[in-house]
Amino acid sequence: MSIFRLLAGLALAWCLALGPAVATAQVQDDTAQTLLQRLAEANNAEKSKVLKQIAESGDERARSWLEAFAGGKLATVKSSGYVVLVTNNTGRNWQVASAVTGDSMGEMSRRDLDSIRVNNALRSQVEGILSVVDLTVADHRTRRAAARHLLGRVDAVTAPLIEERLEVEENDRVRDLLANALAIHQLEQGEINAIEQLSGSLNSRVRAALNNAASSDDPAIAAAAEKALASIEQKLKLNKAAETLYFGLSLGSVLVLAAIGLAITFGVMGVINMAHGELIMLGAYTTWGMQQLFPGQPGLALILSIPAGFMVAALAGIIIERSVIQHLKGRPLETLLATFGISLILQQLVRTVISPLNRTVVTPEWMSGSIMINEALSLTLNRLYVIGFALVVFAGLMLIMRRTRLGLEVRAVTQNRAMARSMGIKATKVDIMTFALGSGVAGLAGVALSQITNVGPNLGQNYIIDSFMVVVFGGVGNLWGTLVAGLTLGTINQILEPWAGAVLAKIMVLVLIILFIQKRPRGLFPQKGRAAEG
Amino acid sequence: MASSQTWLLRPLQERSTQLFLGVLFGALIVVTFLHLFMPQDSALHVSAYTVTLLGKYLCYALLAVAVDLVWGYLGILSLGHGAFFALGGYAMGMYLMRQIGDRGVYGDPVLPDFMVFLNWDTLPWYWQGFDMAWFAFIMVLLAPGLLALVFGFLAFRSRVTGVYLSIITQALTFALMLAFFRNEMGFGGNNGLTDFRDILGFNLRSDATRLGLFIATGIALAIGYVICRGIVTSKLGRVSVACRDAEARTRFLGYRVERVQLFVFVVSAMLAGVAGALYVPQVGIINPSEFSPLFSIEIVVWVALGGRATLYGAVIGAILVNYAKTVFTGVMPDAWLFALGALFVLVTVFLPKGIAGLLQKRRKAKDDDTATGQEATA
Amino acid sequence: MSIKKHVKMGLSALALSVSFHAMAAEDPIKVGILHSLSGTMAISETALKDTMLMLIEKQNAEGGVLGRKLEPVVVDPASNWPLFAERARELLEKEKVDVIFGNWTSVSRKSVLPVVEELNGLLFYPVQYEGEESSENVFYTGAAPNQQAIPAVDYLKNELGVERWVLAGTDYVYPRTTNRILETYLKDQGVADADIMINYTPFGHSDWQSIVSDIKSFGSAGKKTAVVSTINGDANVPFYRELGNQGVSASDIPVVAFSVGEQELSGIDTAPLVGHLAAWNYFMSVDNDANYDFIDAWVEFKGDEKAVTNDPMEAHYIGFNMYVEAVKKAGTTDVDAIKDAIIGVAVPNLTGGIATMMPNHHITKPVLIGEIQDNGQFSVVWETASTVAGDAWSDFLPGSKDLISDWRAPLRCGNFNVVTGKCGGSAEVASN
């Protein structure tokens, strides 16, 4: 009962602390130091108790202490035992501040500090304490997250508090979550009626609770839980299918992005650019570079990387075109070899100049996490953005090819170079522009990929074969073909994967393409007419 | 019978072939002599290490000859010849694994070590027979040959050519690499096959066996070279060059282009398989990385550097590039990929006929009327 | 003939002793370093080459060993497995090195093994591996499965109450073997078949959506679930990203990884990963003066304030010091003498304990469990009370549970079968 009071008191304290300048309970500095020092010295079981005491103290600094503790940012000075907050823990010297007063204490060597150990269980406990507190804040999203966190974590102590909250909570979704959290607790106590509340939910913790109940000793509860589970399973199946489709589209859009630049250089110009993967890599490294230029603003850096990545890759493309490809006009196989050499050089260049290690590219806040469609189906945000980005890039390219002078000239040169030249089109200029466009799009793909996978020297290699497959499968010279092929291959892969395994799925897709090419050598959407005979 | 004899004997009357064979056998004899009869501390002594290294180069040379046969004379740029090489290597590796017998770490008389610790209880069916040398040696030819036959039949029948063919050969070797990486396949996964003990009863860890393998590789290269010369100087060879230069016209003239392509492709795959089979006992391991697309494309560059459609150029290219690789990765490892990359670019842009082209040009300048070079275009 | 032979032997012995005396003072001890400096493995192995160079430099500054300087011989096997064997032969036959420190991947070790055995060399292998091997010529300073995987699983079971297990790995021999061992171990502990999910993915796998989704639904069966990850290198970044984005937090489904160390984390934004675990025998964050000295020396050597240290580097540190001690103890660099002398050699490790070379050529190591922090480091949450001796042959595999390894006289056998009493493995395996 005392803990209930402490939590309620704690909640009250923070509730007040949120309001403007209200005096709150504050323990003496030396008491605080003793409390924290006990936290430092205790073993895990003891620590749990000390954490409760800290919460109970109602001190306004308690939240920062708890958060710092959960983040592994509390330490003691070895010589004095004084507890400090670590404000920057990178490198050999850490910046510290007094935990009690909050005053900065400058840098201290890692040697002189003793980190206070935290583990998952303790962190979970802190999160639990903070969740209960968060239930009272004004922002309903925070409340919802807190309520979700409490699912399956309600115990006899917190249950009454949640009942209390449930009565005053206005937001429906938060109410629903809280009710579920309570119901799980009640079900654990053996109350069969709780199942009714739970039976509609798709949440995985609810399912976990029902699964537990289904193996209960009480046959009535077990039967009821089974029934609830069966209805949930039904709903889940549909969601699962939708999820697979989403995964497929997302993988497909990655393939489309990686391949669409190639569709232009290979499909339209007939140039086999084996360095395409490395142009993608350059785009990804540009993102990393921009994030280094704008530290602390990953979102801004990412947005700026879109034009920057395009420019960098396009420039590299122009250099490649001028220095090598133009000398190999009409010799596609030689072009293939030469550009492969370029890809080796670019890879090694990145290794030598930047680093052989992968680079950290931060995902901005607004791209992390997922949108929850319902409790069982949530769409990961980074991939959602990539799908959108792929479609925008595709639409942009279609516009350029169909509606601009450049597009017209490109199509003319592709169809009949000599004729186009005699009509006054500068074929060389068109070549450069087309290659720059294709390369730039590869750079865009790199910017997008930096949000999904490793940014390292091997990035390009991993996508080059897939990209070629997509272009060939879709039909060379046809942007629509690339789109359809990419999305199709992505979806097939994701459908196969659950039952064949990732490796076999990939092999099966490759074999499928090889067989398909034998059947239809010109792909899904073959180019018609003379251009096709090139 | 008589025709087949002339088919194979004709190259032996060519001056270029005689020269090639002379140089090759001369080198074999010199290396053998220096290895066996020079004292260990002499500067002229060729160590077992060097002999094995040279043996490896010769395997690569045979592989390059196989690639040159299809690329130089048939116009098919195969980016998947590493797959045939590796299949030949795996066939040999399986034989060598079975030869270990109960000397493996677990002492199982039948199952290779990797199967024991992954808890396989019986030998998979496709491992049967590999304890017999004759069967394994047939499989060295048959496994790559069959793959080439099926793949080539499908591809040539539907007239998949040019860059499309290149790309799907690359996909083929990539798919095979992924497949062989899988442990369920029963080929040892990423670790591949290793820890070989003996071959045909000879201890693989003795210098004499190494020398024997080196000589065998030299002879295989000679035979492979003569077979290829035989093919390219025969009528079939002339038709295949016609396919390379003008496929449609050759077809209109009534030749079954796809049959010619298929035949040459299969022969080339088998040669690659033999090269792989000789490679494995000398380097002591076969693993799926031999299937990597990078390796296959590297082979093509050896040929390009040496000079397409000359065969001996392929040999020169393979040995030069690999020697450079040995030296470079020893001295300045970072520079190797730069050098290799630059080689790709420079050779294709500035030296389209390779080193052999340079040699031919010099010879042409010297005495104009004897030149009968095969010019490779397209 | 026999006279001739005797004369020859005598002469060579004389020559040997003469040359030995002549070179003892000035001839350096040659240390071969066989780590990939180019290709895919360069990421991991370059740091190990530098570690060796640093250790050798330091030893030379202290006067070398037995009055002889140490001379590093660096070669680059370029992440190419056959090339590893070739380079090893070059080191032993051409360069005549006294010892080799090298290799990272299992396949490269397997490739080098026959060469080192044939030419009677010494190889120190610093990476955690799948076990099932004990060569007279190889010293395994990395962890065997019982020094990493099994304690980690014990931690999850006992401290976190995990009852349901996802064993996810890259499809190669280390994860395969480790997972087989863990599977047997868990089943011995009464875990049901239905509570174990095994998943393999190819190298560099980048699309983890459906696997993470499967893990999520596997984890919603009502029992505490954990992922034991033997996912290798590059595939980890997209894996952890996907975990974070699909909302799988460490408090729901913790992931304990065996192949993710400080170096791998340096390429990941670790903020969403806080709380996920790794099991190693060393962490850079270990609070110990020897470790801080090592880090200081490393940062100075690399000239990079952000340079990180990791577990295989510590293994080289231990292996190198053991070799130096063994040379001192034997008074020579003769390979056979070292092989005898090194067993039982004990040197301090970087975590405040002592590493001892066991008769099976594995060493004793503490096992540490660390949680990922937002600064790319691990904080140690648990460690074994004492060091654990490496077990070459797992007790949890049917083929190897009867095998032991002891390279001391009189046994001198790497795979002695205690049931049949024979050296050379077991013959009863096929029955299973």
CSV table of C-alpha atoms in Angstrom, one decimal, chain A residues 285-479:
chain,number,residue,atom,x,y,z
A,285,TYR,CA,28.3,8.6,-48.6
A,286,THR,CA,27.0,12.1,-49.5
A,287,THR,CA,24.3,11.6,-46.9
A,288,TRP,CA,26.9,10.7,-44.4
A,289,GLY,CA,29.0,13.7,-45.4
A,290,MET,CA,26.0,16.1,-45.1
A,291,GLN,CA,25.3,14.7,-41.6
A,292,GLN,CA,28.9,15.5,-40.7
A,293,LEU,CA,28.4,19.0,-42.0
A,294,PHE,CA,25.2,19.5,-40.0
A,295,PRO,CA,25.8,17.7,-36.7
A,296,GLY,CA,22.7,17.3,-34.6
A,297,GLN,CA,20.4,18.0,-37.5
A,298,PRO,CA,20.1,14.7,-39.3
A,299,GLY,CA,16.7,15.6,-40.8
A,300,LEU,CA,17.9,18.7,-42.4
A,301,ALA,CA,21.1,17.0,-43.6
A,302,LEU,CA,19.0,14.2,-45.1
A,303,ILE,CA,16.8,16.6,-47.1
A,304,LEU,CA,19.8,18.5,-48.3
A,305,SER,CA,21.4,15.2,-49.3
A,306,ILE,CA,18.8,14.7,-51.9
A,307,PRO,CA,20.0,17.4,-54.2
A,308,ALA,CA,23.6,17.0,-53.1
A,309,GLY,CA,23.6,13.2,-53.6
A,310,PHE,CA,22.1,13.8,-57.1
A,311,MET,CA,24.8,16.3,-58.0
A,312,VAL,CA,27.7,14.3,-56.6
A,313,ALA,CA,26.7,11.1,-58.5
A,314,ALA,CA,25.8,13.0,-61.6
A,315,LEU,CA,29.2,14.7,-61.6
A,316,ALA,CA,30.9,11.3,-61.1
A,317,GLY,CA,28.8,10.0,-64.0
A,318,ILE,CA,29.8,12.8,-66.3
A,319,ILE,CA,33.5,12.2,-65.5
A,320,ILE,CA,33.0,8.5,-66.2
A,321,GLU,CA,31.2,9.2,-69.4
A,322,ARG,CA,33.8,11.7,-70.7
A,323,SER,CA,36.9,9.8,-69.6
A,324,VAL,CA,35.9,6.2,-70.6
A,325,ILE,CA,32.5,5.5,-72.0
A,326,GLN,CA,32.6,7.8,-74.9
A,327,HIS,CA,35.7,6.1,-76.2
A,328,LEU,CA,33.9,2.8,-76.2
A,329,LYS,CA,30.8,3.7,-78.2
A,330,GLY,CA,29.1,0.8,-79.8
A,331,ARG,CA,31.2,-1.8,-77.9
A,332,PRO,CA,28.9,-2.7,-75.0
A,333,LEU,CA,31.0,-5.6,-73.7
A,334,GLU,CA,34.1,-3.5,-73.5
A,335,THR,CA,32.1,-0.8,-71.7
A,336,LEU,CA,31.0,-3.5,-69.2
A,337,LEU,CA,34.7,-4.3,-68.5
A,338,ALA,CA,35.9,-0.8,-68.3
A,339,THR,CA,33.1,0.4,-66.0
A,340,PHE,CA,33.7,-2.7,-63.8
A,341,GLY,CA,37.3,-1.4,-63.4
A,342,ILE,CA,35.9,2.0,-62.4
A,343,SER,CA,33.7,0.4,-59.8
A,344,LEU,CA,36.8,-1.3,-58.3
A,345,ILE,CA,38.6,2.0,-58.3
A,346,LEU,CA,35.7,3.9,-56.7
A,347,GLN,CA,35.4,1.2,-54.0
A,348,GLN,CA,39.0,1.3,-53.1
A,349,LEU,CA,39.0,5.1,-53.2
A,350,VAL,CA,36.3,5.2,-50.5
A,351,ARG,CA,38.2,2.6,-48.5
A,352,THR,CA,41.4,4.6,-48.7
A,353,VAL,CA,40.1,8.1,-48.4
A,354,ILE,CA,37.3,7.7,-45.9
A,355,SER,CA,37.6,4.3,-44.2
A,356,PRO,CA,37.0,0.6,-44.8
A,357,LEU,CA,34.6,0.7,-41.9
A,358,ASN,CA,30.9,1.3,-42.3
A,359,ARG,CA,29.8,4.9,-41.6
A,360,THR,CA,27.0,5.8,-39.2
A,361,VAL,CA,24.1,7.5,-40.8
A,362,VAL,CA,21.6,8.7,-38.3
A,363,THR,CA,17.9,8.3,-39.0
A,364,PRO,CA,16.0,11.5,-38.2
A,365,GLU,CA,13.3,11.3,-35.6
A,366,TRP,CA,10.5,11.7,-38.1
A,367,MET,CA,11.7,8.7,-40.0
A,368,SER,CA,12.1,6.3,-37.1
A,369,GLY,CA,9.5,4.0,-35.7
A,370,SER,CA,6.3,3.1,-37.4
A,371,ILE,CA,2.8,4.1,-38.1
A,372,MET,CA,0.4,1.8,-36.4
A,373,ILE,CA,-2.6,0.9,-38.6
A,374,ASN,CA,-3.8,-1.4,-35.9
A,375,GLU,CA,-2.2,-3.3,-33.1
A,376,ALA,CA,-1.0,-6.0,-35.3
A,377,LEU,CA,-0.1,-4.1,-38.4
A,378,SER,CA,2.3,-1.2,-38.3
A,379,LEU,CA,4.2,0.2,-41.2
A,380,THR,CA,7.8,1.1,-40.6
A,381,LEU,CA,8.3,4.8,-41.3
A,382,ASN,CA,11.7,4.7,-43.0
A,383,ARG,CA,10.4,2.2,-45.5
A,384,LEU,CA,7.2,4.1,-46.1
A,385,TYR,CA,9.3,7.1,-46.9
A,386,VAL,CA,11.4,5.1,-49.3
A,387,ILE,CA,8.3,3.8,-51.1
A,388,GLY,CA,7.1,7.3,-51.5
A,389,PHE,CA,10.5,8.5,-52.6
A,390,ALA,CA,10.7,5.8,-55.2
A,391,LEU,CA,7.4,6.7,-56.6
A,392,VAL,CA,8.3,10.4,-56.7
A,393,VAL,CA,11.6,9.7,-58.4
A,394,PHE,CA,9.8,7.5,-60.9
A,395,ALA,CA,7.2,10.1,-61.7
A,396,GLY,CA,9.9,12.8,-62.0
A,397,LEU,CA,11.8,10.7,-64.5
A,398,MET,CA,8.7,9.9,-66.5
A,399,LEU,CA,8.0,13.6,-66.7
A,400,ILE,CA,11.5,14.4,-67.8
A,401,MET,CA,11.4,11.7,-70.5
A,402,ARG,CA,7.9,12.5,-71.7
A,403,ARG,CA,7.5,16.2,-71.3
A,404,THR,CA,10.8,17.9,-71.6
A,405,ARG,CA,13.1,18.8,-74.5
A,406,LEU,CA,15.8,16.6,-73.1
A,407,GLY,CA,13.5,13.7,-72.9
A,408,LEU,CA,12.5,14.2,-76.5
A,409,GLU,CA,16.1,14.4,-77.6
A,410,VAL,CA,17.0,11.3,-75.6
A,411,ARG,CA,14.3,9.3,-77.2
A,412,ALA,CA,15.2,10.6,-80.6
A,413,VAL,CA,18.9,9.7,-80.2
A,414,THR,CA,18.0,6.3,-78.8
A,415,GLN,CA,15.8,5.4,-81.7
A,416,ASN,CA,18.0,6.6,-84.5
A,417,ARG,CA,21.2,8.3,-83.7
A,418,ALA,CA,22.2,9.3,-87.2
A,419,MET,CA,18.8,10.7,-88.0
A,420,ALA,CA,18.6,12.6,-84.8
A,421,ARG,CA,22.0,14.2,-85.5
A,422,SER,CA,21.0,15.2,-88.9
A,423,MET,CA,18.0,16.9,-87.4
A,424,GLY,CA,20.3,19.1,-85.5
A,425,ILE,CA,20.4,17.3,-82.1
A,426,LYS,CA,23.8,17.3,-80.5
A,427,ALA,CA,24.0,13.6,-79.8
A,428,THR,CA,27.2,13.9,-77.7
A,429,LYS,CA,25.5,16.5,-75.4
A,430,VAL,CA,22.5,14.2,-75.1
A,431,ASP,CA,24.7,11.3,-74.1
A,432,ILE,CA,26.3,13.3,-71.4
A,433,MET,CA,23.0,14.6,-70.1
A,434,THR,CA,21.4,11.2,-70.1
A,435,PHE,CA,24.3,9.6,-68.4
A,436,ALA,CA,24.4,12.3,-65.8
A,437,LEU,CA,20.6,11.9,-65.2
A,438,GLY,CA,21.0,8.1,-64.8
A,439,SER,CA,23.9,8.5,-62.5
A,440,GLY,CA,22.2,11.2,-60.5
A,441,VAL,CA,19.2,9.0,-59.9
A,442,ALA,CA,21.6,6.3,-58.7
A,443,GLY,CA,22.8,8.9,-56.2
A,444,LEU,CA,19.2,9.5,-55.1
A,445,ALA,CA,18.9,5.7,-54.5
A,446,GLY,CA,22.0,5.9,-52.3
A,447,VAL,CA,20.5,8.7,-50.2
A,448,ALA,CA,17.4,6.5,-49.7
A,449,LEU,CA,19.4,3.3,-49.0
A,450,SER,CA,21.5,5.1,-46.4
A,451,GLN,CA,18.3,5.0,-44.3
A,452,ILE,CA,17.9,1.3,-44.6
A,453,THR,CA,21.2,-0.5,-44.8
A,454,ASN,CA,24.9,-0.1,-44.2
A,455,VAL,CA,26.8,2.8,-45.6
A,456,GLY,CA,30.1,1.2,-46.5
A,457,PRO,CA,32.4,0.4,-49.5
A,458,ASN,CA,30.5,-2.7,-50.4
A,459,LEU,CA,27.1,-1.0,-50.6
A,460,GLY,CA,27.1,-0.8,-54.3
A,461,GLN,CA,28.2,-4.4,-55.0
A,462,ASN,CA,25.2,-5.7,-53.1
A,463,TYR,CA,22.8,-4.1,-55.4
A,464,ILE,CA,24.4,-4.3,-58.8
A,465,ILE,CA,23.3,-7.8,-59.8
A,466,ASP,CA,19.8,-7.2,-58.5
A,467,SER,CA,19.5,-4.0,-60.4
A,468,PHE,CA,20.5,-5.6,-63.7
A,469,MET,CA,18.0,-8.4,-63.0
A,470,VAL,CA,15.3,-5.9,-62.5
A,471,VAL,CA,16.1,-4.0,-65.7
A,472,VAL,CA,16.4,-7.1,-67.8
A,473,PHE,CA,13.3,-8.6,-66.3
A,474,GLY,CA,11.3,-5.5,-66.9
A,475,GLY,CA,12.4,-5.0,-70.5
A,476,VAL,CA,15.3,-2.9,-71.4
A,477,GLY,CA,14.5,0.7,-72.4
A,478,ASN,CA,11.1,0.7,-70.6
A,479,LEU,CA,10.8,2.7,-67.4
